[in-house]
Amino acid sequence: MKKIVSNRIVIIDALRGFALGGVALVHMTEQYIASAPTDNLMEITNNTFDNILGGVIGFFIIGKFFALFSILFGLSFFIQMDSAYKRGENFAGRFLWRVFLLFIIGYGHQIFYKGDILTIYALLAPFLIPFYKMKNKQILLVAGIFLISIPRFVSYAILGTESAFGFPSFMDFNNEVNVAYINTLKEGRLIDVFSVNATQGMLQKMDFQIGFIGRFYLTFGYFLIGLWLGKIGLFQNLEENLTMVKKWLKRTLIFFIVALLITGGLFAVSRQPVDFKSWIHVLGINAYDWSNIGLTAIILCSFILIYMKDRGEKILSFFAPYGRMALTNYVLQSIIGTSILFGWGLGYLGKLHTSYLFVMAIVLIIIQTLVSKIWLTHFRYGPLEWLWRSATLGKLQPFRK
């Protein structure tokens, strides 16, 4: 029994670290612009290998590891609420305070990097509270509504591809607002980047989240899946649930292939440049999101099955320290990445091949993981984790071991 409990804790940390690694790869290879690339972004031309590598990252990583990270947030919510419930405590009020603090941390991260996800998590998290006591079927039903993107259809019917806040269309990559933003990242001072990300950047991010891209709705759907995984006790009883995980893997593989075929068919039928000005394009991106959901499930199931083998556990546990300090590492990797790329730092934005950025991301992940491992031999939490926990409980928590 002790072995099962230990494995559950480590595998969650390892999976969170693994997901965070994928997020780091995406952000670094996208050069932390969190915006549509303009024609004047790149000062060099990527070679064939760079383009292939970019395609591989786009197909296997973009949209999948953010999903894993979001699922784990929902799982963490369940663990916190369930632990409090078993102690006879009502954690809802403290949880609201906790996500308010997360928003503050996220906003601090936002001014460095417009693509911050912590503020979005904090805005969505309070809506998880009523779902803790709901039945599993009800949770899955609501998750399905969000994951098939019914809210996206409503948003598209109202706004199309236009901004909810008066900015040029997201699809117009070379509009003057986007060009000015990229130039600020390339040439601006730190205070200039802070200023544009704190205001315009936040609103443009919300456009991306609630518009036809629909990340806001997908994220909440993933939260609910994580909550459901907690309620069915997947990680509490991994050895007993392995047969179920294997069935999920087979079914999601079929779902993934079917979703890809539907995606290809819809875009082929349109026979027009993809500009998302027609419903068929919106249906196409929706089907592509289904393929992302399927591949995310394949990655999750494969990770679990590999981890439960002795050799797999030794390899994948490497990510556990990285995952235990996920908040600190997530914010820190953005600060490091932007300091290398943006004009206020070394100024390499648009000057590096995708392959170089990929290698830089791998090196950063390895260094952060090794530093996290050393740090956690001396301290109970990462710096931001400790600060967040102390502020949540209203008193300084033990820090050193």
XYZ file of C-alpha atoms in Angstrom, residues 13-295:
283
model
C 4.651 15.422 -10.042
C 6.430 13.694 -12.929
C 3.453 14.160 -15.251
C 3.186 17.829 -14.307
C 6.893 18.297 -14.983
C 6.577 16.461 -18.293
C 3.665 18.713 -19.288
C 5.567 21.828 -18.242
C 8.505 20.711 -20.373
C 6.239 20.582 -23.419
C 4.915 24.050 -22.606
C 8.499 25.361 -22.394
C 9.332 23.860 -25.799
C 6.343 25.550 -27.399
C 6.946 28.946 -25.831
C 10.645 28.997 -26.675
C 10.219 27.872 -30.291
C 7.422 30.452 -30.676
C 9.921 32.976 -29.266
C 7.609 34.079 -26.445
C 5.702 36.483 -28.677
C 2.263 34.980 -27.860
C 1.031 36.746 -30.964
C 0.660 36.128 -34.672
C 4.113 36.315 -36.348
C 4.444 39.350 -38.611
C 6.314 39.400 -41.907
C 9.131 41.406 -40.318
C 9.599 39.083 -37.324
C 12.281 36.796 -38.746
C 15.630 38.227 -39.801
C 16.850 34.801 -40.886
C 15.254 32.055 -42.985
C 14.595 28.670 -41.423
C 16.013 25.740 -43.387
C 14.199 22.530 -44.308
C 15.132 20.821 -41.034
C 13.798 23.789 -39.040
C 10.514 23.650 -40.929
C 10.151 19.909 -40.342
C 10.981 20.361 -36.667
C 8.414 23.154 -36.434
C 5.827 20.874 -38.000
C 6.594 18.080 -35.539
C 6.288 20.485 -32.591
C 3.020 21.826 -33.989
C 1.516 18.387 -34.485
C 2.683 16.576 -31.349
C 3.177 19.301 -28.738
C 1.234 22.529 -29.387
C -2.183 22.307 -27.759
C -1.454 18.943 -26.107
C 0.877 19.759 -23.231
C -1.084 22.846 -22.230
C -4.042 20.453 -22.089
C -2.150 18.045 -19.815
C -1.144 20.951 -17.586
C -4.794 22.051 -17.384
C -6.022 18.534 -16.584
C -3.548 18.408 -13.709
C -4.839 21.733 -12.392
C -8.321 20.233 -12.186
C -6.879 17.148 -10.491
C -5.053 19.341 -7.955
C -8.307 21.154 -7.208
C -9.995 17.823 -6.435
C -7.115 16.699 -4.187
C -7.270 19.951 -2.196
C -11.056 19.940 -1.865
C -11.207 16.240 -1.016
C -8.479 16.492 1.619
C -10.287 19.393 3.270
C -13.628 17.562 3.099
C -12.127 14.509 4.819
C -10.796 16.787 7.563
C -14.286 18.242 8.009
C -13.288 21.635 6.584
C -14.966 23.825 3.971
C -12.140 24.678 1.585
C -14.209 26.727 -0.880
C -13.514 30.108 0.721
C -9.807 29.472 1.094
C -9.688 28.142 -2.460
C -11.163 31.419 -3.757
C -8.481 33.342 -1.857
C -5.867 30.967 -3.229
C -6.895 31.554 -6.860
C -7.020 35.313 -6.254
C -3.383 35.094 -5.175
C -2.689 32.992 -8.276
C -4.120 35.793 -10.399
C -1.727 38.270 -8.752
C 1.230 35.961 -9.429
C 0.002 35.408 -12.977
C -0.370 39.112 -13.638
C 3.217 39.613 -12.521
C 4.156 36.943 -15.049
C 1.878 38.524 -17.674
C 3.916 41.717 -17.870
C 6.927 39.657 -18.976
C 5.023 37.301 -21.266
C 1.633 38.003 -22.843
C 0.829 34.309 -23.116
C 0.600 33.771 -19.345
C -1.923 31.058 -18.476
C -2.062 31.560 -14.681
C -4.442 34.513 -14.908
C -6.767 32.432 -17.090
C -6.616 29.554 -14.608
C -7.443 31.958 -11.785
C -10.454 33.372 -13.653
C -11.827 29.913 -14.416
C -10.994 28.118 -11.153
C -13.876 29.482 -9.013
C -16.372 27.818 -11.371
C -14.941 24.427 -10.411
C -16.298 24.613 -6.870
C -19.911 23.504 -7.615
C -18.630 20.527 -9.605
C -16.863 18.909 -6.649
C -20.131 17.427 -5.352
C -21.647 16.640 -8.752
C -21.973 13.119 -10.078
C -19.349 11.858 -12.489
C -21.771 11.651 -15.430
C -22.815 15.265 -14.915
C -19.183 16.388 -14.841
C -18.413 14.519 -18.059
C -21.512 15.939 -19.745
C -20.519 19.528 -19.003
C -16.887 18.792 -19.903
C -18.102 17.448 -23.240
C -20.074 20.624 -23.944
C -16.921 22.674 -23.473
C -14.585 20.283 -25.269
C -16.719 20.079 -28.397
C -16.610 23.886 -28.245
C -20.294 24.770 -28.263
C -19.344 28.138 -26.643
C -16.977 28.744 -29.603
C -19.890 28.486 -32.026
C -21.813 31.064 -29.990
C -18.785 33.375 -29.912
C -18.203 32.988 -33.648
C -21.866 33.641 -34.424
C -21.627 36.937 -32.526
C -18.092 38.154 -33.291
C -16.795 36.123 -36.219
C -13.016 36.580 -36.186
C -13.311 40.146 -34.913
C -12.062 41.364 -31.554
C -14.331 41.713 -28.544
C -12.210 44.677 -27.399
C -11.848 46.680 -30.597
C -8.482 45.358 -31.819
C -7.883 44.338 -35.450
C -8.827 40.773 -36.348
C -6.570 38.050 -34.979
C -6.263 36.695 -38.520
C -4.750 39.957 -39.830
C -1.171 39.169 -38.829
C 0.331 42.334 -40.264
C -2.085 44.870 -38.837
C -0.469 47.963 -37.371
C -1.242 46.994 -33.762
C 0.462 43.608 -34.094
C 3.434 45.053 -35.986
C 3.898 47.704 -33.293
C 3.716 45.032 -30.587
C 6.374 42.865 -32.231
C 8.590 45.933 -32.667
C 8.196 46.702 -28.962
C 9.381 43.197 -28.118
C 12.324 43.497 -30.514
C 13.447 47.017 -29.678
C 11.609 48.255 -26.590
C 12.893 48.762 -23.062
C 11.748 46.510 -20.231
C 9.306 49.175 -19.050
C 7.853 49.388 -22.583
C 7.210 45.623 -22.636
C 5.695 45.767 -19.145
C 3.402 48.610 -20.163
C 2.048 47.011 -23.349
C 1.627 43.555 -21.765
C -0.130 44.918 -18.681
C -2.912 46.544 -20.691
C -3.143 45.813 -24.416
C -1.500 42.402 -24.026
C -4.005 41.285 -21.403
C -6.974 42.329 -23.543
C -5.551 40.668 -26.664
C -5.008 37.492 -24.681
C -8.647 37.548 -23.621
C -9.594 37.989 -27.296
C -7.664 34.825 -28.074
C -9.267 33.012 -25.142
C -12.931 33.885 -25.662
C -12.975 34.361 -29.456
C -13.233 31.684 -32.107
C -9.938 30.109 -30.988
C -11.804 29.267 -27.784
C -8.965 28.335 -25.409
C -11.021 29.629 -22.467
C -13.722 27.013 -23.006
C -11.323 24.181 -23.756
C -9.315 24.947 -20.627
C -12.361 24.632 -18.395
C -13.280 21.372 -20.102
C -9.797 20.048 -19.296
C -10.202 21.227 -15.691
C -13.336 19.121 -15.428
C -11.584 16.075 -16.873
C -8.885 16.439 -14.205
C -11.555 16.746 -11.518
C -13.263 13.624 -12.868
C -9.978 11.668 -12.868
C -9.617 12.582 -9.213
C -13.161 11.514 -8.370
C -12.760 8.096 -10.011
C -9.487 7.598 -8.114
C -7.295 6.997 -11.168
C -3.999 7.941 -9.523
C -4.987 6.633 -6.090
C -5.368 3.120 -7.505
C -3.150 3.045 -10.568
C -2.297 -0.641 -10.463
C -5.975 -1.616 -10.326
C -6.826 0.853 -13.110
C -4.183 -0.178 -15.643
C -6.631 -2.325 -17.629
C -8.964 0.661 -17.904
C -6.076 2.903 -19.020
C -5.181 0.407 -21.769
C -8.795 0.486 -23.008
C -8.730 4.292 -23.011
C -5.535 4.217 -25.070
C -7.084 2.034 -27.772
C -10.299 4.035 -27.939
C -8.604 7.443 -27.994
C -6.260 6.262 -30.752
C -9.319 5.500 -32.906
C -10.916 8.818 -31.913
C -7.703 10.677 -32.819
C -7.510 9.128 -36.291
C -11.201 9.797 -37.006
C -10.850 13.430 -35.842
C -7.873 13.949 -38.145
C -9.803 12.519 -41.087
C -12.754 14.815 -40.359
C -10.391 17.792 -40.084
C -8.735 17.042 -43.403
C -12.077 16.413 -45.077
C -13.620 19.689 -43.920
C -10.689 21.826 -45.047
C -10.485 19.912 -48.336
C -14.185 20.458 -49.035
C -13.913 24.230 -48.558
C -11.370 24.590 -51.417
C -10.642 28.121 -50.194
C -7.718 29.734 -48.369
C -8.146 29.227 -44.642
C -9.316 32.586 -43.280
C -11.976 31.367 -40.825
C -14.592 33.535 -42.480
C -16.820 30.550 -43.144
C -18.510 28.079 -40.829
C -16.788 25.153 -42.527
C -13.404 26.530 -41.425
C -14.686 26.887 -37.872
C -15.934 23.305 -37.958
C -12.514 22.310 -39.296
C -10.622 23.923 -36.431
C -13.123 22.348 -34.063
C -12.374 18.899 -35.491
C -8.660 19.655 -35.177
C -9.230 20.437 -31.494
C -10.855 17.008 -31.194
C -7.663 15.496 -32.594
C -5.707 17.483 -29.981
C -7.966 16.066 -27.277
C -7.411 12.561 -28.611
C -3.629 12.946 -28.792
